[in-house]
Coordinates of C-alpha atoms and ligand atoms in Angstrom, one line a residue:
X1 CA -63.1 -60.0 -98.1
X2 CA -63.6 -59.1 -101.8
X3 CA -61.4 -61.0 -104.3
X4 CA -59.9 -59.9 -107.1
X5 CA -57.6 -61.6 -109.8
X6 CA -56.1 -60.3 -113.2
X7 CA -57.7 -62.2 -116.0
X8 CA -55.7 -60.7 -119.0
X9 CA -52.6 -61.3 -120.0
X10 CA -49.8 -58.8 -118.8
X11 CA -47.4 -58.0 -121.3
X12 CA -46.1 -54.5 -121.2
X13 CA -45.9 -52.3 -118.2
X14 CA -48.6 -49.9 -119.6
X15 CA -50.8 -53.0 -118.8
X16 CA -50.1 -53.1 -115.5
X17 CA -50.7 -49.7 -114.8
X18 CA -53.8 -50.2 -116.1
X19 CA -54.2 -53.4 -114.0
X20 CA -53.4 -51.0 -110.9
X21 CA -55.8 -48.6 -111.7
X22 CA -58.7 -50.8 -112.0
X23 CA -57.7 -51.7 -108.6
X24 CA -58.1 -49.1 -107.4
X25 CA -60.8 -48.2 -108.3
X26 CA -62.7 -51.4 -107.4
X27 CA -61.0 -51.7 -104.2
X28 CA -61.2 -49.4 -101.2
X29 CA -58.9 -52.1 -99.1
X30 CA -56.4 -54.2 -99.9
X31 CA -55.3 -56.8 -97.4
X32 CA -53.4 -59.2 -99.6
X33 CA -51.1 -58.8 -102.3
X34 CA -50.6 -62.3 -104.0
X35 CA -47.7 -62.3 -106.6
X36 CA -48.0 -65.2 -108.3
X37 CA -47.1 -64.3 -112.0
X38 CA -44.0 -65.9 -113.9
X39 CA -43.2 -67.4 -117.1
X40 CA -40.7 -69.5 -118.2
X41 CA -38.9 -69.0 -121.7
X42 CA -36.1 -71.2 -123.1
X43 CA -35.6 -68.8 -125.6
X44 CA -34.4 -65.2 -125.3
X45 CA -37.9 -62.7 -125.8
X46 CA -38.2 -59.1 -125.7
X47 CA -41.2 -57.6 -124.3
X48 CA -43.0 -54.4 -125.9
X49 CA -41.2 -52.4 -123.4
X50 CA -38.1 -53.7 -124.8
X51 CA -36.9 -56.2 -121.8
X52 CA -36.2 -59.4 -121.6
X53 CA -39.3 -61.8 -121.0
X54 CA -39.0 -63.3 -117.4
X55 CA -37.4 -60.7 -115.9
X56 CA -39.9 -58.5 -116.9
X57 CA -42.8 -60.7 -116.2
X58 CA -41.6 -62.6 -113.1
X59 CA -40.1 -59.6 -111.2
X60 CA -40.7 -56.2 -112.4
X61 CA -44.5 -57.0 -112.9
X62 CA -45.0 -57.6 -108.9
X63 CA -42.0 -55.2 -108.4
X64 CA -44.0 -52.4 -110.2
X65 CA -47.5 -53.5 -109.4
X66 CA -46.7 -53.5 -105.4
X67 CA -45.4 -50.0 -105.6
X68 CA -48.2 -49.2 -107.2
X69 CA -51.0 -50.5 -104.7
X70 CA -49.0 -49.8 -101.9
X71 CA -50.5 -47.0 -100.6
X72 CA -54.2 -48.7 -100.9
X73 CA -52.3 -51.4 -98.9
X74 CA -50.6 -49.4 -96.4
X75 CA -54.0 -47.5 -95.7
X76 CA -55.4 -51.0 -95.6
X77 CA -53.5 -52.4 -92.7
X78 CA -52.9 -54.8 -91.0
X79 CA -52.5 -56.3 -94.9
X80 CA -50.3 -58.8 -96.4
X81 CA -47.5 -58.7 -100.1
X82 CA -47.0 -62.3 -100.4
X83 CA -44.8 -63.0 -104.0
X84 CA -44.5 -66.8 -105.7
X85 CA -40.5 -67.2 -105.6
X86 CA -39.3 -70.8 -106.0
X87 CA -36.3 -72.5 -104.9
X88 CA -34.6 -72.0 -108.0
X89 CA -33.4 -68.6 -106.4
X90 CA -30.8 -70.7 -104.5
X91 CA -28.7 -71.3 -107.9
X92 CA -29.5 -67.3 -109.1
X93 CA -27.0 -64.5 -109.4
X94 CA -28.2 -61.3 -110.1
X95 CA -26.2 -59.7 -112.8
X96 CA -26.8 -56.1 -112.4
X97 CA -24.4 -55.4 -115.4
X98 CA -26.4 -57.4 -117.5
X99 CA -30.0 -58.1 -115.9
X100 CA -31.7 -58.8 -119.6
X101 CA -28.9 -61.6 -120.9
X102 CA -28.3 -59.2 -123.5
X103 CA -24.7 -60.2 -123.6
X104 CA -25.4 -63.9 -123.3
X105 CA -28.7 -65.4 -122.8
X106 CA -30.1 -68.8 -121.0
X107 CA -33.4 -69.4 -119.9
X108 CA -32.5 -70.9 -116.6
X109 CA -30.1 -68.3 -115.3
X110 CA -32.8 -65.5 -116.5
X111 CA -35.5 -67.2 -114.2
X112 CA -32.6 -68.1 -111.6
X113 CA -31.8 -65.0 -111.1
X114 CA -35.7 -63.5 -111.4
X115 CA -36.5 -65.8 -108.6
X116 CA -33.7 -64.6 -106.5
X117 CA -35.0 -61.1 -107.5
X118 CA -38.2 -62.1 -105.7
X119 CA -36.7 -62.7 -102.8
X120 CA -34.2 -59.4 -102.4
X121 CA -37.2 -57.1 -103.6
X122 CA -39.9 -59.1 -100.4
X123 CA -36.6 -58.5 -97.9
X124 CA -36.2 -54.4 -99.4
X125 CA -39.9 -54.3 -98.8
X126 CA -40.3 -55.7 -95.7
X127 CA -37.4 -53.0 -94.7
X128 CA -39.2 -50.6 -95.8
X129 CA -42.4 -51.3 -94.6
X130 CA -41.3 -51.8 -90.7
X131 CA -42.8 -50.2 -88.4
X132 CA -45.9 -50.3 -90.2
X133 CA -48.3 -53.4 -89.7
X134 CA -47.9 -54.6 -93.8
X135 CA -45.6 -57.6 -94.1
X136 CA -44.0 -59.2 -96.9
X137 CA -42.6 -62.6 -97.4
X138 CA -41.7 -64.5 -100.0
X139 CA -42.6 -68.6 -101.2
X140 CA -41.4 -71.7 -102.7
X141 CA -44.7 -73.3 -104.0
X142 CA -43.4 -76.5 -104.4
X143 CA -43.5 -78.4 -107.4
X144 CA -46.4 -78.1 -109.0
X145 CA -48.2 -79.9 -112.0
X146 CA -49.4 -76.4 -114.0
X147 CA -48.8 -75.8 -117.7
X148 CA -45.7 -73.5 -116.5
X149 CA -43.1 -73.3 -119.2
X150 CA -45.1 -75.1 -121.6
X151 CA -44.8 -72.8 -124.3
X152 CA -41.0 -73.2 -125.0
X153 CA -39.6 -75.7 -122.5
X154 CA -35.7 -76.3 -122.3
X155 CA -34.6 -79.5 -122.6
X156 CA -34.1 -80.1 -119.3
X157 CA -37.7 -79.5 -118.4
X158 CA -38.6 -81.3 -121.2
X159 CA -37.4 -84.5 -120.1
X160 CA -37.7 -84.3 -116.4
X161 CA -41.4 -83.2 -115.9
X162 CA -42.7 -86.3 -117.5
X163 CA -41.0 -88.5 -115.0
X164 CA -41.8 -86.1 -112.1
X165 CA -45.1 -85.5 -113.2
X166 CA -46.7 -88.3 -110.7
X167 CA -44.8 -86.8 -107.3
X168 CA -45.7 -83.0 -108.5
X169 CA -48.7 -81.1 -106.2
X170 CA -51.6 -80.8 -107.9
X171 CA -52.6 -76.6 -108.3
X172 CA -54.9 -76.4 -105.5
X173 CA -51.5 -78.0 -103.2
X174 CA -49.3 -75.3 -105.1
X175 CA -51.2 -72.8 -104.1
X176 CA -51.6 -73.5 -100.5
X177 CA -48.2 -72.1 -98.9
X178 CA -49.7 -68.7 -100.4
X179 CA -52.8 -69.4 -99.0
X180 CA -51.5 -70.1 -95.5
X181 CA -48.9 -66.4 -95.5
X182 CA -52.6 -64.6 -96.9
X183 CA -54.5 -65.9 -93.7
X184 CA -52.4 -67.5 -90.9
X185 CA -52.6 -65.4 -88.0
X186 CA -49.9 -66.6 -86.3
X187 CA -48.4 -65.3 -89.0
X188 CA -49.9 -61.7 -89.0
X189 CA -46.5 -60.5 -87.6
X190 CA -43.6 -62.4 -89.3
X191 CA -42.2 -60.6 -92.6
X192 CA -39.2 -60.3 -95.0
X193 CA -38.9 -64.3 -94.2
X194 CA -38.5 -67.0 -97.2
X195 CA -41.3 -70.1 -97.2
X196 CA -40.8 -73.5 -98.5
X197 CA -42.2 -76.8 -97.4
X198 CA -44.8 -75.1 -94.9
X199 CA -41.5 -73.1 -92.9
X200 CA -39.5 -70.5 -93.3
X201 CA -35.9 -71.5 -95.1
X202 CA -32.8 -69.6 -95.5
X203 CA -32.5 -68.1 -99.3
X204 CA -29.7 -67.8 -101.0
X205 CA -26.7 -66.1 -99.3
X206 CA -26.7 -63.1 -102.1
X207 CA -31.2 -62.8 -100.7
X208 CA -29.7 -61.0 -97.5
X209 CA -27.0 -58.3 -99.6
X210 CA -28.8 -55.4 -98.7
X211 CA -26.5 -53.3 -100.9
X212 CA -27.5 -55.1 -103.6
X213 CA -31.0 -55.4 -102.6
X214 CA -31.4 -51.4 -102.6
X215 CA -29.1 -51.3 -106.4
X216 CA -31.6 -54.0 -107.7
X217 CA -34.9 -51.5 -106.2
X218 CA -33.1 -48.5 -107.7
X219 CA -32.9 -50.3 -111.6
X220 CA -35.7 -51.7 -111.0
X221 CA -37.3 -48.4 -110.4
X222 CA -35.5 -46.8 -112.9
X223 CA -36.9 -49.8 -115.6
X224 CA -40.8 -49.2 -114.5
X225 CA -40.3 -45.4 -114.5
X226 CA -40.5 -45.1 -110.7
X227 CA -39.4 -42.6 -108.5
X228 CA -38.0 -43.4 -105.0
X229 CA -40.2 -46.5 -105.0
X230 CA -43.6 -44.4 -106.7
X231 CA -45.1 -43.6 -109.4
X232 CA -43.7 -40.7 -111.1
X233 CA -45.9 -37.5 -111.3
Ligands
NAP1 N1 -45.0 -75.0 -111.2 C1 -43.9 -75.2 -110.4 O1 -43.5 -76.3 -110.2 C2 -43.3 -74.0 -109.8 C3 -42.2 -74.2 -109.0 C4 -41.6 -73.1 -108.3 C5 -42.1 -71.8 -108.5 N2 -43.2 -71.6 -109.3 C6 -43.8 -70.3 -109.4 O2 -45.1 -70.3 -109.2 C7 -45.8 -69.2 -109.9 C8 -47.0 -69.7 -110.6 O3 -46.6 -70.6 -111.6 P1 -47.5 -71.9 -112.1 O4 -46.6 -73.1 -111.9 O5 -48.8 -71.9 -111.4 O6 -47.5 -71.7 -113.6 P2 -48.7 -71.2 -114.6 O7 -49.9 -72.2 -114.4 O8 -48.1 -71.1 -115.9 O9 -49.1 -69.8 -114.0 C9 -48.3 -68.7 -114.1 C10 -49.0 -67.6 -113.4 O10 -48.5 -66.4 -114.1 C11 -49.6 -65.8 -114.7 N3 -49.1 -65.3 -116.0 C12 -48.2 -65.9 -116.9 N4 -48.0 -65.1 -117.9 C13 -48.7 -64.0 -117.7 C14 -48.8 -62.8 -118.3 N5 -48.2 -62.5 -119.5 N6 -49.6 -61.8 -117.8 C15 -50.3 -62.1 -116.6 N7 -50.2 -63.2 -115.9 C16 -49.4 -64.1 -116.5 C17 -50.6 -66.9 -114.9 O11 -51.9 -66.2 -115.1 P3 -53.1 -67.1 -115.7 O12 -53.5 -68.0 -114.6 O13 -54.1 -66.0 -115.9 O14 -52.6 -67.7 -116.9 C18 -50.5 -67.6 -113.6 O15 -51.1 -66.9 -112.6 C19 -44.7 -68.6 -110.8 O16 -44.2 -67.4 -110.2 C20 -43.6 -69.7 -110.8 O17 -42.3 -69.1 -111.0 C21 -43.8 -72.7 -109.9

């Protein structure tokens, strides 16, 4: 199996169009999807596209970079779309009147409701995908010793990861839960499922909405410039 991982930061979505074209141009399969980008940002940032920082990065990036490879994937099956979620989804509430936090802004309700975003776009997709032999599922990694959120911590991070910092995974133990949904073939079957300590876990009550699921694909489509779930012609 021929591995591939984005080296350059992602910033704007005309980045990760490009990131999808090299791709797919390298790569005649894809098996496995891992979405494992996110940020953290105390602070209220506006990308070049003119969206809020971690909703942009931590769900329309894999939201727009799945649709994007998922006919390479589809053609590619059996194959895999795992995305990097985290527990925090359980405290998120997705604003659809005011995804950004243009009206009022904090970092932990942005990447609340981002991870909760994960979770409704892996349970949409795995909808969509049935009856084909692509799954998607969805992860809490645990928490893991990285330099996430370093940039501009809050100040709740700021004091708690110093005293957590000796019970945290190291990256390689982060990583594993990915790992296992990438390769476990007991596993080759089960999709639209949430992960977290090695089994699946209920998610959030709002995770299973499916109204709002298919309102947050349709802005989410319209924010990437998508069409029905692909790339406009
Ligand atoms: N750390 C935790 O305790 C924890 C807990 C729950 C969930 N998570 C989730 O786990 C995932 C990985 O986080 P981490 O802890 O490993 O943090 P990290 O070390 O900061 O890594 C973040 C990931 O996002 C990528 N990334 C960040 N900004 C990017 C950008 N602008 N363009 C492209 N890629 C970008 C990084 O790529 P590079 O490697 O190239 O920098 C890396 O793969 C995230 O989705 C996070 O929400 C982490």
């Amino acid at each position: 199996m021929a591995k591939w991982r984005c080296s350059s930061p992602i910033s704007s979505q005309a980045q990760v169009r490009r990131l999808a074209e090299q791709a797919l141009a390298r790569l005649p399969r894809i098996d496995v999807l891992i979405n494992n980008v996110g940020g953290y940002w105390n602070t209220r940032h506006v990308t070049v596209d003119g969206l809020e920082r971690i909703f942009a990065l931590d769900h329309l990036v894999p939201f727009l970079l799945t649709n994007l490879l998922l006919d390479r994937i589809t053609h590619s099956a059996p194959a895999r779309v795992i995305t990097v979620s985290s527990n925090a989804q359980a405290m998120g509430r997705i604003r659809l009147d005011d995804l950004q936090g243009a009206s009022a802004y904090s970092g932990a309700e942005a990447y609340n409701q981002s991870k909760l975003a994960n979770i409704l776009f892996t349970y949409e997709l795995a909808r969509r995908l049935a009856g084909t032999a692509v799954t998607a599922n969805a992860l809490h990694p645990g928490l893991v010793h990285t330099s996430f959120g370093a940039e501009d911590p809050g100040r709740t991070q700021r004091l708690l990861v110093p005293v957590l910092r000796p019970f945290m995974k190291s990256p390689a133990g982060g990583a594993a839960m990915s790992i296992r949904l990438a390769v476990a073939p007991e596993l080759r079957h089960v999709s639209g499922r949430y992960f977290a300590r090695g089994r699946p876990k209920r998610s959030a009550r709002s995770s299973y909405d499916e109204t709002l699921a298919a309102r947050l694909w349709q802005t989410s489509a319209n924010l990437v410039g998508l069409t029905l779930g692909r790339r406009q012609s």
